[in-house]
XYZ file of C-alpha atoms in Angstrom:
773
model
C 0.000 0.000 0.000
C 1.254 3.494 -0.818
C 2.242 5.424 2.291
C 0.372 8.672 2.804
C 1.318 11.569 5.025
C 0.842 10.325 8.606
C -0.210 12.563 11.482
C -2.170 10.633 14.096
C 0.112 7.671 14.734
C 0.888 6.633 18.293
C 4.245 8.153 19.364
C 6.873 5.535 20.079
C 9.585 6.707 22.460
C 13.116 5.376 22.323
C 13.080 4.317 26.002
C 11.449 1.084 27.129
C 8.220 0.891 29.113
C 8.604 -0.189 32.728
C 5.971 -1.320 35.236
C 2.352 -0.144 35.453
C 1.015 -3.637 34.755
C -2.024 -3.223 36.990
C -2.887 0.218 35.579
C -2.551 -1.111 32.018
C -4.861 -4.005 32.826
C -7.344 -1.550 34.306
C -7.303 0.694 31.212
C -7.687 -2.277 28.868
C -10.544 -3.704 30.925
C -12.375 -0.383 31.115
C -12.055 0.171 27.363
C -14.051 -3.038 26.907
C -16.963 -1.808 29.023
C -16.695 1.976 28.882
C -16.652 4.332 25.935
C -14.683 7.081 27.698
C -11.685 6.347 29.899
C -9.575 9.166 31.326
C -6.113 8.580 32.766
C -5.517 11.224 35.431
C -2.653 12.119 37.725
C -0.159 14.803 38.615
C 2.421 16.071 36.158
C 5.258 13.597 35.686
C 3.256 10.558 36.751
C 3.341 9.001 33.252
C -0.210 9.524 31.930
C 0.744 9.737 28.259
C 3.034 6.713 28.416
C 0.359 4.570 30.030
C -2.275 5.709 27.524
C -0.014 5.107 24.522
C 1.042 1.692 25.776
C -2.556 0.670 26.517
C -3.714 1.922 23.126
C -0.984 -0.048 21.335
C -1.994 -3.206 23.200
C -5.672 -2.943 22.147
C -4.962 -1.731 18.613
C -6.003 -5.020 17.007
C -9.496 -4.842 18.540
C -10.413 -1.662 16.641
C -11.219 -2.273 12.998
C -10.519 1.376 12.098
C -7.428 1.654 14.252
C -6.192 4.060 16.916
C -5.587 7.770 16.371
C -3.464 9.898 18.693
C -4.389 13.575 19.088
C -1.718 15.711 20.748
C -3.367 18.719 22.372
C -0.473 20.273 24.328
C 0.155 22.798 21.547
C -3.509 23.745 21.047
C -4.118 26.892 23.092
C -7.449 27.973 21.582
C -10.499 25.812 22.452
C -12.045 26.821 19.119
C -9.208 24.974 17.347
C -9.868 21.651 19.091
C -11.945 20.152 16.279
C -9.309 21.129 13.724
C -6.612 19.398 15.784
C -8.679 16.205 15.885
C -9.409 16.394 12.150
C -5.695 16.876 11.457
C -4.804 13.753 13.456
C -7.504 11.811 11.622
C -6.104 13.042 8.266
C -9.674 14.058 7.559
C -10.319 15.821 4.271
C -13.691 17.460 3.730
C -14.265 20.174 1.150
C -17.794 21.064 2.210
C -18.756 24.179 4.171
C -20.152 22.171 7.092
C -19.014 23.082 10.630
C -15.949 21.216 11.891
C -17.900 19.360 14.569
C -20.475 18.141 12.051
C -17.703 16.885 9.767
C -16.093 14.966 12.642
C -19.436 13.476 13.669
C -20.155 12.295 10.144
C -16.668 10.865 9.675
C -16.635 8.937 12.941
C -20.304 7.924 13.035
C -19.815 4.328 11.928
C -16.130 3.813 12.601
C -14.850 1.355 15.169
C -11.966 3.437 16.422
C -10.072 4.417 19.562
C -9.362 8.144 19.791
C -6.576 9.117 22.209
C -6.912 12.736 23.380
C -3.616 13.556 25.073
C -3.150 16.452 27.539
C -6.690 17.759 27.952
C -6.347 19.743 31.187
C -6.011 23.181 29.564
C -8.964 22.469 27.250
C -11.026 20.388 29.640
C -14.411 22.033 28.939
C -13.968 21.936 25.157
C -12.711 18.332 25.304
C -15.671 17.335 27.453
C -18.164 18.864 25.007
C -16.522 17.295 21.970
C -16.143 13.877 23.619
C -19.812 13.831 24.614
C -20.911 14.888 21.112
C -18.782 12.276 19.367
C -19.742 9.458 21.718
C -23.454 10.214 21.382
C -23.268 10.093 17.582
C -20.680 7.318 17.104
C -21.749 4.081 18.839
C -18.537 2.194 18.018
C -16.143 4.948 19.049
C -14.026 4.761 22.210
C -12.084 7.696 23.665
C -9.015 7.400 25.891
C -8.028 10.765 27.386
C -5.137 11.937 29.544
C -5.599 14.910 31.840
C -4.594 16.236 35.231
C -8.328 16.328 35.979
C -11.304 14.323 34.771
C -13.470 15.591 31.916
C -16.693 15.260 33.886
C -18.635 13.603 31.065
C -21.472 11.219 31.996
C -20.279 7.616 31.758
C -16.598 8.572 32.095
C -14.413 6.022 33.869
C -11.268 7.312 35.550
C -7.937 5.580 36.023
C -6.044 7.683 38.540
C -2.350 6.896 38.282
C -0.723 6.547 41.684
C 3.015 6.830 42.227
C 4.959 3.684 41.400
C 5.178 1.085 44.149
C 7.849 1.881 46.732
C 10.078 -0.584 48.562
C 8.427 -1.933 51.688
C 10.043 -3.502 54.760
C 9.793 -7.014 53.277
C 11.401 -5.955 49.990
C 14.350 -4.490 51.867
C 15.224 -7.929 53.197
C 15.888 -9.432 49.748
C 17.701 -8.093 46.691
C 15.450 -10.233 44.506
C 12.266 -8.856 46.073
C 13.598 -5.295 45.856
C 14.380 -5.715 42.136
C 10.703 -6.512 41.514
C 9.546 -3.236 43.040
C 8.325 -0.957 40.193
C 10.082 2.220 41.276
C 13.370 0.380 41.772
C 12.981 -1.412 38.442
C 12.525 1.930 36.679
C 15.512 3.446 38.461
C 17.766 0.532 37.498
C 16.474 0.525 33.901
C 17.311 4.195 33.438
C 20.683 3.902 35.200
C 21.577 1.014 32.863
C 21.108 3.376 29.923
C 24.037 5.489 31.161
C 26.017 2.794 33.047
C 25.348 -0.540 31.298
C 27.176 -2.636 33.882
C 25.368 -1.207 36.893
C 23.368 -3.721 38.933
C 21.438 -4.008 42.175
C 23.551 -5.572 44.928
C 23.364 -6.063 48.633
C 25.778 -3.134 49.086
C 23.732 -0.535 47.124
C 20.217 -1.851 47.749
C 19.489 0.329 50.795
C 20.627 3.550 49.108
C 18.621 2.821 45.921
C 15.520 2.050 47.959
C 16.040 5.261 49.933
C 16.331 7.361 46.754
C 13.176 5.877 45.212
C 11.308 6.495 48.466
C 12.487 10.117 48.661
C 11.208 10.596 45.096
C 7.761 9.320 46.111
C 7.695 6.828 43.235
C 7.104 9.600 40.652
C 8.391 8.209 37.306
C 9.672 11.515 35.923
C 11.525 12.327 39.137
C 13.082 8.850 39.182
C 14.237 9.183 35.571
C 15.727 12.646 36.105
C 17.714 11.409 39.076
C 18.741 8.040 37.592
C 20.466 9.568 34.582
C 22.708 11.576 36.938
C 24.476 8.335 37.772
C 26.531 8.992 34.644
C 28.445 11.702 36.517
C 27.927 10.985 40.239
C 28.205 8.101 42.611
C 25.075 6.754 44.208
C 26.000 8.288 47.566
C 26.632 11.671 45.995
C 23.267 11.562 44.204
C 21.560 10.736 47.492
C 23.282 13.568 49.348
C 22.559 16.141 46.646
C 18.985 14.982 46.539
C 18.586 15.346 50.289
C 19.755 18.952 50.125
C 17.713 19.909 47.079
C 14.418 18.279 48.036
C 14.483 20.136 51.335
C 15.593 23.445 49.821
C 13.407 23.498 46.737
C 10.195 21.821 47.836
C 8.635 25.176 48.700
C 9.411 26.728 45.332
C 6.864 24.735 43.318
C 3.269 25.638 42.595
C 0.360 23.907 44.245
C -0.684 22.356 40.927
C 2.440 20.192 40.867
C 3.574 17.367 43.046
C 6.286 18.969 45.229
C 8.754 16.167 44.585
C 8.367 16.566 40.811
C 8.848 20.328 40.944
C 11.847 20.068 43.219
C 13.455 17.340 41.126
C 12.974 19.275 37.902
C 14.525 22.336 39.526
C 17.398 20.206 40.856
C 17.943 18.677 37.418
C 17.984 22.160 35.872
C 20.646 23.355 38.295
C 22.853 20.375 37.404
C 22.669 21.096 33.664
C 25.457 22.911 31.858
C 24.897 26.590 30.984
C 24.262 25.639 27.342
C 21.745 22.991 28.380
C 19.888 25.411 30.658
C 19.747 27.989 27.889
C 18.494 25.511 25.289
C 15.972 24.090 27.770
C 14.461 27.557 28.173
C 14.179 27.980 24.397
C 12.821 24.601 23.275
C 9.285 25.234 24.670
C 8.739 27.615 21.750
C 7.994 24.431 19.780
C 4.400 23.435 20.508
C 4.873 19.940 19.103
C 7.645 17.587 17.981
C 10.720 19.168 16.414
C 13.897 17.890 14.776
C 17.521 18.886 15.255
C 17.482 21.168 12.204
C 14.537 23.098 13.626
C 16.263 23.434 16.995
C 19.327 24.861 15.258
C 17.267 27.179 13.073
C 15.232 28.628 15.932
C 17.337 28.453 19.101
C 20.841 29.346 17.935
C 22.382 32.785 18.495
C 25.680 34.263 19.664
C 25.180 32.874 23.161
C 24.442 29.397 21.800
C 25.916 28.978 18.295
C 24.374 26.526 15.852
C 27.298 24.101 16.043
C 26.645 23.636 19.791
C 22.906 22.996 19.449
C 23.044 19.286 18.549
C 25.543 18.285 21.273
C 23.501 20.281 23.761
C 20.256 18.718 22.591
C 21.737 15.238 22.946
C 22.934 16.198 26.406
C 19.353 17.027 27.348
C 18.263 13.691 25.885
C 20.836 11.919 28.047
C 19.383 13.690 31.087
C 15.782 12.734 30.172
C 14.856 16.408 29.749
C 14.148 15.896 26.050
C 12.401 12.751 24.814
C 13.489 11.233 21.470
C 10.602 9.931 19.355
C 11.194 7.383 16.613
C 9.655 8.248 13.245
C 9.964 6.481 9.912
C 11.573 9.618 8.492
C 14.031 9.986 11.397
C 14.264 10.976 15.052
C 12.136 13.793 16.372
C 12.162 15.255 19.864
C 9.535 16.423 22.319
C 9.197 17.828 25.808
C 7.021 16.488 28.580
C 4.462 19.064 29.688
C 6.064 19.852 33.037
C 9.484 20.204 31.380
C 7.943 22.551 28.808
C 6.251 24.605 31.518
C 9.449 24.869 33.520
C 11.511 25.951 30.510
C 8.877 28.486 29.461
C 8.882 29.987 32.956
C 12.678 30.338 32.803
C 12.416 32.006 29.398
C 9.790 34.429 30.686
C 12.244 35.509 33.397
C 14.712 36.600 30.701
C 12.214 38.605 28.676
C 13.360 36.883 25.462
C 10.032 35.206 24.666
C 9.039 37.709 21.963
C 12.427 37.442 20.246
C 12.275 33.657 20.279
C 8.710 33.462 18.923
C 9.780 35.690 16.040
C 12.723 33.360 15.354
C 10.253 30.462 15.414
C 8.056 32.359 12.953
C 10.987 33.177 10.668
C 12.146 29.559 10.582
C 8.708 28.214 9.659
C 8.161 31.073 7.206
C 11.329 29.998 5.383
C 10.301 26.335 5.644
C 6.970 27.180 4.014
C 8.559 29.123 1.159
C 11.202 26.440 0.560
C 8.347 24.006 0.072
C 7.252 25.987 -2.995
C 10.611 25.281 -4.623
C 11.139 21.840 -3.116
C 11.112 20.054 -6.447
C 14.240 21.896 -7.552
C 16.162 21.019 -4.401
C 15.036 17.533 -3.407
C 12.143 15.130 -3.003
C 8.921 17.126 -3.253
C 6.866 14.444 -1.521
C 9.218 14.320 1.455
C 9.522 18.106 1.594
C 5.778 18.666 1.603
C 5.195 15.839 4.075
C 7.737 17.432 6.430
C 5.859 20.719 6.254
C 2.586 18.910 6.902
C 4.047 17.155 9.944
C 5.075 20.577 11.255
C 1.532 21.929 11.019
C 1.129 22.458 14.808
C 4.246 24.641 14.845
C 3.218 26.403 11.642
C -0.209 27.064 13.162
C 1.473 28.606 16.219
C 3.561 30.837 13.949
C 0.472 31.990 12.059
C -1.324 32.604 15.364
C 1.454 35.018 16.306
C 0.913 36.895 13.035
C -2.810 37.195 13.737
C -2.116 38.541 17.242
C 0.510 41.103 16.197
C -0.586 43.671 13.549
C 3.051 44.313 12.661
C 3.396 40.660 11.582
C 0.152 40.456 9.605
C 1.899 40.949 6.270
C 4.457 38.238 7.076
C 1.602 35.908 8.010
C -0.194 36.560 4.732
C 2.916 35.854 2.686
C 3.476 32.665 4.695
C -0.125 31.479 4.296
C -0.017 32.288 0.583
C 3.273 30.423 0.205
C 1.658 27.373 1.817
C -0.814 26.961 -1.074
C 0.517 23.421 -1.613
C -0.304 22.464 1.989
C -3.873 23.710 1.568
C -4.627 22.514 -1.982
C -2.303 19.580 -2.700
C -2.083 18.065 0.771
C -5.743 18.017 1.763
C -5.827 20.950 4.216
C -8.295 23.269 2.489
C -10.288 23.963 5.650
C -7.202 24.991 7.615
C -5.954 27.175 4.770
C -9.246 28.967 4.381
C -9.485 29.570 8.129
C -5.958 30.980 8.409
C -6.260 33.247 5.367
C -9.636 34.617 6.413
C -8.251 35.449 9.861
C -5.251 37.225 8.373
C -7.338 39.069 5.786
C -9.850 40.233 8.392
C -7.748 43.363 9.014
C -7.789 45.491 5.857
C -4.500 45.946 4.029
C -5.752 46.366 0.433
C -3.167 47.280 -2.137
C -0.240 45.561 -0.465
C 1.483 42.709 -2.251
C 0.924 40.389 0.725
C -2.798 41.195 0.777
C -3.135 40.440 -2.957
C -1.260 37.131 -2.729
C -3.247 36.104 0.313
C -6.519 36.856 -1.433
C -5.448 35.031 -4.610
C -4.542 31.971 -2.541
C -8.022 32.128 -1.027
C -9.373 32.167 -4.607
C -7.325 29.035 -5.321
C -8.840 27.348 -2.260
C -12.364 28.365 -3.284
C -11.789 26.887 -6.755
C -10.460 23.657 -5.258
C -13.502 23.444 -2.975
C -15.804 23.946 -5.953
C -17.200 27.218 -4.595
C -17.093 29.134 -7.852
C -19.330 31.968 -6.663
C -16.963 32.717 -3.799
C -13.963 32.496 -6.145
C -15.566 35.003 -8.497
C -16.343 37.472 -5.699
C -12.829 37.199 -4.296
C -11.304 37.807 -7.717
C -13.390 40.933 -8.151
C -12.317 42.124 -4.720
C -8.681 41.532 -5.605
C -9.009 43.378 -8.921
C -10.666 46.352 -7.269
C -8.031 46.728 -4.555
C -4.841 45.836 -6.430
C -4.454 48.805 -8.800
C -1.678 48.969 -11.407
C 1.562 50.432 -10.177
C 1.551 48.705 -6.803
C 4.524 46.428 -5.989
C 4.289 43.154 -7.894
C 1.154 44.349 -9.717
C 2.134 42.734 -13.042
C 2.447 39.250 -11.576
C -0.697 39.740 -9.492
C -2.638 40.649 -12.651
C -1.229 37.587 -14.403
C -2.332 35.282 -11.583
C -5.747 36.923 -11.602
C -5.944 36.141 -15.319
C -4.986 32.533 -14.650
C -7.669 32.202 -11.955
C -10.251 33.660 -14.322
C -9.135 31.115 -16.898
C -9.632 28.336 -14.351
C -13.145 29.579 -13.632
C -13.975 29.746 -17.336
C -12.710 26.209 -17.931
C -14.751 24.760 -15.069
C -17.852 26.746 -15.987
C -17.863 25.396 -19.543
C -16.404 28.282 -21.552
C -13.352 26.532 -23.076
C -12.559 29.194 -25.685
C -12.330 32.007 -23.141
C -10.332 29.724 -20.878
C -7.902 28.832 -23.677
C -7.276 32.519 -24.440
C -6.602 33.464 -20.826
C -4.533 30.400 -19.954
C -2.578 30.678 -23.199
C -1.659 34.282 -22.382
C -0.454 33.269 -18.922
C 1.642 30.419 -20.325
C 3.261 32.603 -22.982
C 4.181 35.185 -20.367
C 5.623 32.761 -17.786
C 7.120 30.038 -19.987
C 10.355 31.771 -21.161
C 11.806 32.329 -17.667
C 9.993 29.498 -15.874
C 8.443 32.097 -13.554
C 5.910 31.054 -10.923
C 5.894 27.327 -11.723
C 3.021 26.926 -9.255
C 0.994 29.050 -11.685
C 2.590 28.096 -15.009
C 2.275 24.313 -14.665
C -1.374 24.221 -13.529
C -2.182 26.646 -16.353
C -0.656 24.199 -18.853
C -2.617 21.291 -17.369
C -5.852 23.279 -17.449
C -5.219 24.364 -21.037
C -4.643 20.722 -21.972
C -7.911 19.820 -20.253
C -9.814 22.505 -22.202
C -8.326 21.264 -25.462
C -9.142 17.599 -24.922
C -12.664 18.389 -23.758
C -13.042 20.684 -26.748
C -12.236 17.867 -29.174
C -8.554 18.640 -29.801
C -6.702 15.699 -28.217
C -3.565 16.111 -30.335
C -3.087 19.747 -29.305
C -3.829 18.751 -25.708
C -1.203 16.013 -25.848
C 1.440 18.447 -27.079
C 0.927 20.995 -24.274
C 0.733 18.238 -21.657
C 3.941 16.569 -22.819
C 5.645 19.950 -22.705
C 4.258 20.387 -19.206
C 5.718 17.039 -18.157
C 9.122 18.016 -19.550
C 9.020 21.188 -17.485
C 7.950 19.180 -14.438
C 10.933 16.880 -14.887
C 13.206 19.902 -15.246
C 11.803 21.570 -12.127
C 11.302 18.402 -10.051
C 7.547 19.007 -9.828
C 5.902 15.709 -8.886
C 2.407 16.956 -8.020
C 1.901 18.961 -11.213
C 3.299 16.026 -13.215
C 0.592 13.816 -11.713
C -2.057 16.269 -12.900
C -0.614 16.168 -16.396
C -0.659 12.366 -16.244
C -4.349 12.369 -15.390
C -5.234 14.617 -18.330
C -3.034 12.517 -20.628
C -5.260 9.643 -19.507
C -8.264 11.637 -20.737
C -6.449 12.200 -24.033
C -5.701 8.472 -24.396
C -9.326 7.552 -23.718
C -10.542 10.128 -26.236
C -8.221 8.503 -28.792
C -9.666 5.072 -27.975
C -6.612 3.702 -26.164
C -8.057 2.410 -22.875
C -4.856 0.597 -21.851
C -2.803 3.779 -22.156
C -5.482 5.655 -20.211
C -5.177 3.116 -17.408
C -1.392 3.539 -17.296
C -1.582 7.328 -17.045
C -4.395 7.241 -14.481
C -2.561 4.774 -12.246
C 0.657 6.788 -12.415
C -1.316 9.842 -11.386
C -3.189 8.013 -8.648
C -0.001 6.768 -6.998
C 1.260 10.323 -6.601
C -2.061 11.928 -5.644
C -2.485 9.313 -2.918
C 0.876 10.164 -1.385
C -0.085 13.832 -1.287
C -3.586 13.170 0.132
C -4.995 14.970 -2.924
C -8.568 13.766 -2.446
C -10.115 15.377 -5.497
C -7.287 14.022 -7.618
C -7.820 10.517 -6.212
C -11.546 10.621 -7.007
C -10.885 11.854 -10.553
C -8.442 8.994 -11.157
C -10.900 6.415 -9.793
C -13.565 7.686 -12.181
C -11.201 7.672 -15.157
C -10.109 4.110 -14.332
C -13.768 3.114 -14.077
C -14.461 4.532 -17.547
C -11.381 2.767 -18.948
C -12.509 -0.539 -17.393
C -15.885 -0.112 -19.075
C -14.178 0.625 -22.404
C -12.213 -2.614 -22.010
C -15.412 -4.562 -21.312
C -14.819 -5.271 -17.612
C -18.174 -3.924 -16.498
C -18.156 -5.400 -12.995
C -14.800 -3.761 -12.249
C -16.086 -0.488 -13.686
C -19.166 -0.692 -11.468
C -17.045 -1.219 -8.356
C -14.753 1.687 -9.190
C -17.675 4.012 -9.923
C -19.260 3.074 -6.587
C -15.960 3.567 -4.742
C -15.490 6.999 -6.336
C -19.069 7.953 -5.496
C -18.539 6.912 -1.865
C -15.408 9.086 -1.710
C -17.275 12.068 -3.142
C -20.001 11.675 -0.532
C -17.567 11.129 2.332
C -15.343 14.100 1.462
C -17.992 16.626 0.410
C -16.996 16.490 -3.276
C -20.409 16.024 -4.863
C -20.124 18.755 -7.522
C -16.361 19.338 -7.679
C -14.586 18.886 -10.985
C -15.111 19.706 -14.639
C -18.850 19.425 -15.480
C -18.070 17.827 -18.849
C -15.915 15.153 -17.194
C -18.495 14.546 -14.466
C -21.258 14.179 -17.065
C -19.177 11.746 -19.119
C -18.461 9.644 -16.020
C -22.170 9.641 -15.176
C -23.070 8.498 -18.693
C -20.481 5.752 -18.515
C -21.745 4.623 -15.099
C -25.313 4.503 -16.450
C -24.144 2.391 -19.393
C -22.427 -0.031 -17.005
C -25.577 -0.315 -14.899
C -27.720 -0.886 -18.004
C -25.478 -3.512 -19.611
C -24.789 -5.566 -16.486
C -27.522 -7.946 -15.264
C -29.409 -6.200 -12.465
C -28.183 -8.411 -9.636
C -24.548 -8.183 -10.836
C -24.826 -4.411 -11.105
C -26.223 -4.136 -7.574
C -23.516 -6.432 -6.245
C -20.780 -4.396 -7.950
C -22.165 -1.206 -6.404
C -22.316 -2.757 -2.946
C -18.796 -4.152 -3.197
C -17.300 -0.926 -4.529
C -18.981 1.261 -1.909
C -17.826 -1.101 0.851
C -14.146 -0.954 -0.159
C -13.271 2.207 1.726
C -10.623 4.671 0.618
C -7.456 2.592 1.128
C -8.801 -0.623 -0.387
C -10.402 1.267 -3.273
C -7.054 2.817 -4.191
C -5.317 -0.556 -3.967
C -8.035 -2.130 -6.128
C -7.759 0.668 -8.691
C -3.999 0.144 -8.879
C -4.515 -3.518 -9.719
C -3.507 -4.921 -6.353
C -5.087 -8.151 -5.118
C -7.910 -6.805 -2.963
C -10.929 -8.756 -1.780
C -14.018 -6.953 -3.025
C -16.487 -8.477 -0.628
C -18.190 -6.241 1.911
C -16.127 -5.332 4.960
C -18.993 -5.413 7.448
C -20.143 -8.053 9.874
C -23.698 -8.437 8.536
C -23.177 -9.016 4.832
C -26.907 -8.825 4.129
C -26.845 -5.077 4.740
C -23.534 -4.299 3.028
C -22.430 -1.718 2.141
C -24.703 0.336 4.416
C -23.471 1.614 7.755
C -25.417 0.940 10.936
C -27.185 4.321 10.770
C -27.927 3.945 7.062
C -29.485 0.554 7.767
C -31.767 2.185 10.376
C -32.796 4.840 7.865
C -33.417 2.219 5.144
C -35.636 0.194 7.474
C -37.645 3.297 8.383
C -38.016 4.124 4.685
C -39.387 0.600 4.272
C -41.949 1.404 6.983
C -43.191 4.257 4.796
C -41.864 7.161 6.888
C -40.908 10.458 5.265
C -37.482 11.992 5.864
C -39.017 14.423 8.337
C -40.667 11.599 10.263
C -37.414 9.593 10.257
C -35.548 12.623 11.635
C -38.094 12.885 14.442
C -37.791 9.153 15.198
C -33.959 9.249 15.296
C -33.786 12.644 17.051
C -31.674 14.276 14.338
C -32.216 17.179 11.950
C -33.895 16.419 8.629
C -30.801 17.496 6.699
C -28.909 14.575 8.230
C -31.587 12.123 7.085
C -31.603 13.677 3.604
C -27.867 13.038 3.443
C -28.263 9.427 4.600
C -30.909 8.728 1.978
C -28.673 10.203 -0.714
C -25.791 7.985 0.480
C -28.029 4.896 0.413
C -29.230 5.621 -3.116
C -25.643 6.102 -4.297
C -24.276 3.011 -2.583
C -27.034 0.732 -3.856
C -27.207 2.261 -7.322
C -30.874 3.199 -6.884
C -32.747 6.275 -8.024
C -35.925 6.166 -5.911
C -36.974 5.662 -2.293
C -39.301 2.859 -3.340
C -36.280 0.854 -4.424
C -34.713 1.363 -0.984
C -37.922 0.173 0.669
C -38.146 -2.966 -1.464
C -34.475 -3.764 -0.944
C -34.693 -3.274 2.837
C -37.693 -5.606 3.046
C -35.743 -8.278 1.143
C -32.762 -7.913 3.482
C -34.957 -8.237 6.571
C -36.339 -11.484 5.186
C -32.817 -12.761 4.633
C -32.904 -12.716 0.817
C -29.652 -11.251 -0.479
């Protein structure tokens, strides 16, 4: 299977998991009987580790997997739904509210959602959890928080300190080694002194240290790693002094031992380590070594000292390494982040550092536009997408500070590929609208920001909004302003896009041709030039000129190869598939469409994926494989419904696909046609892509009750109520939902079953109830 951008995977730390067997059993048991389990406890007690470990152990019991939502970097409760959607890699191009989109996506999924670090968003998390659980009967939520969410039905696992050595354990080295707190201490000491072992001579001192640390895992780890530089006796003596001296300097919200140990650990760091510790909290999520160098280095801490210092903090358990497929990332535990941020606030350097953080991610965003010329575009764009929490924080700063608004607009405009190509249209629209809320008409940043919003509106299929935004841009970007010539050219390109989608190919060809002629000689604005060439090729093939279309598309591909543009090349491949089909070469159409699909899948380009599925369905029909065509049409239709893509695309292409689908339905025997529709709709996104690429995928329904495949549980309820003769309004009243939701369900049922009337749903539902497939 092609690997997509991943965001919601469970974090896997480099250190091993020690102890907590009883708490893990309790979490696993409660997840079987409860739909909301919250792991609570003081800072440093190990809530996230327990939740992640428990989630990994029950992963196989959830058909739709486990998704991890990191909330530590989400400061605004209104952004909670977006953070969850990001972790779910959820793409929806409709204008529905975020909560409604989440509800619809999760309604029939058997999934475990891990909401990590909820305490600063407890009210918002409680509301969202209750909403999702009420609408999604197979959903489970595992939360971590310093306090419970207070949702009805919530079960709480309060993490106590690790078990401490008792009098009986002190009498035997073997018994002492089985004590959880001692086991953790020895495990972490072994990481810095591999030959260290528990003996009769050191047993009493180790037990004393673990007892002084109250069995708090973070405190134990911070102390254990100091065995690299100190003897056990010295560690004990230092600890005695510091716990007494510092215990009164911690806030009431923290366990005093944790606060004192963190402070003690800070004092034992080198000056460079203390300085870097105070700066790393500027990252609201995971970061890599390059980011640490780019943001935290200055004259006091030069770039060449950042990596050794960072690794020093890793050795001291201040920074946690996280294994990723693409390399090692780093993160801070919440209490470590809070402590470092407090130290930074004392220096007054917070504003300077946040601006460095903004500058680094601004440059990262703009490098992404030219990534094809300097490396792997897929990897470059995926790296930017993984950094979305930090990018969001940088954009938030620009919204808060009027002096940075122009920088924020240029950054958001430069991130067009993240919004359009990587499935983040909702986030892009939200950020640009916030930044454009304060008037700055006439500035170059304002014009580029508005034009990027036009691009997003086009991609979402909202042509009316795109037209209004273009008029607004034209009215407030007069000639003579900085960059006015290029702005006018991009406006012309956007107008050409609108004309091509709205069915005016001649006007589109004129406008797009002008743009291409202007940009082609110097390869200016490839993000504008290459899409213009693809769109011109599309207009030509749809206008009955496949040869001319082929020429411009092949030229486009040559430019893509020259510039390293993978995404634009995939678009050209798709349209070359249309050309091949127009010329009667179905096999060549399949080759182009599959090449395009492989790339669009890696970028999470949902509209591109759907277009390829539909083209492959048409090619299958041309080759006489009607059952395969029926499955692919049904799979594409399910994707359109799921992602809010009902009307998106070129009307001529959509109409041709519809005609082809009708021909398939008419030429296949009725029962075979219905079966193909059910099987295709039941594939789901991942299996549908694999099937379209020719991989060996079972096409049977992926639901427990095959009689009702491919309907979801809620759709089955609606179908049965239709069979009882109820109207949509009556069904809404019966199910306690709004009528719009029922209208949507009925539309989904009709599409999945290949029906055109409610009477067909009623007859089909009656047959299923009687057990006749």
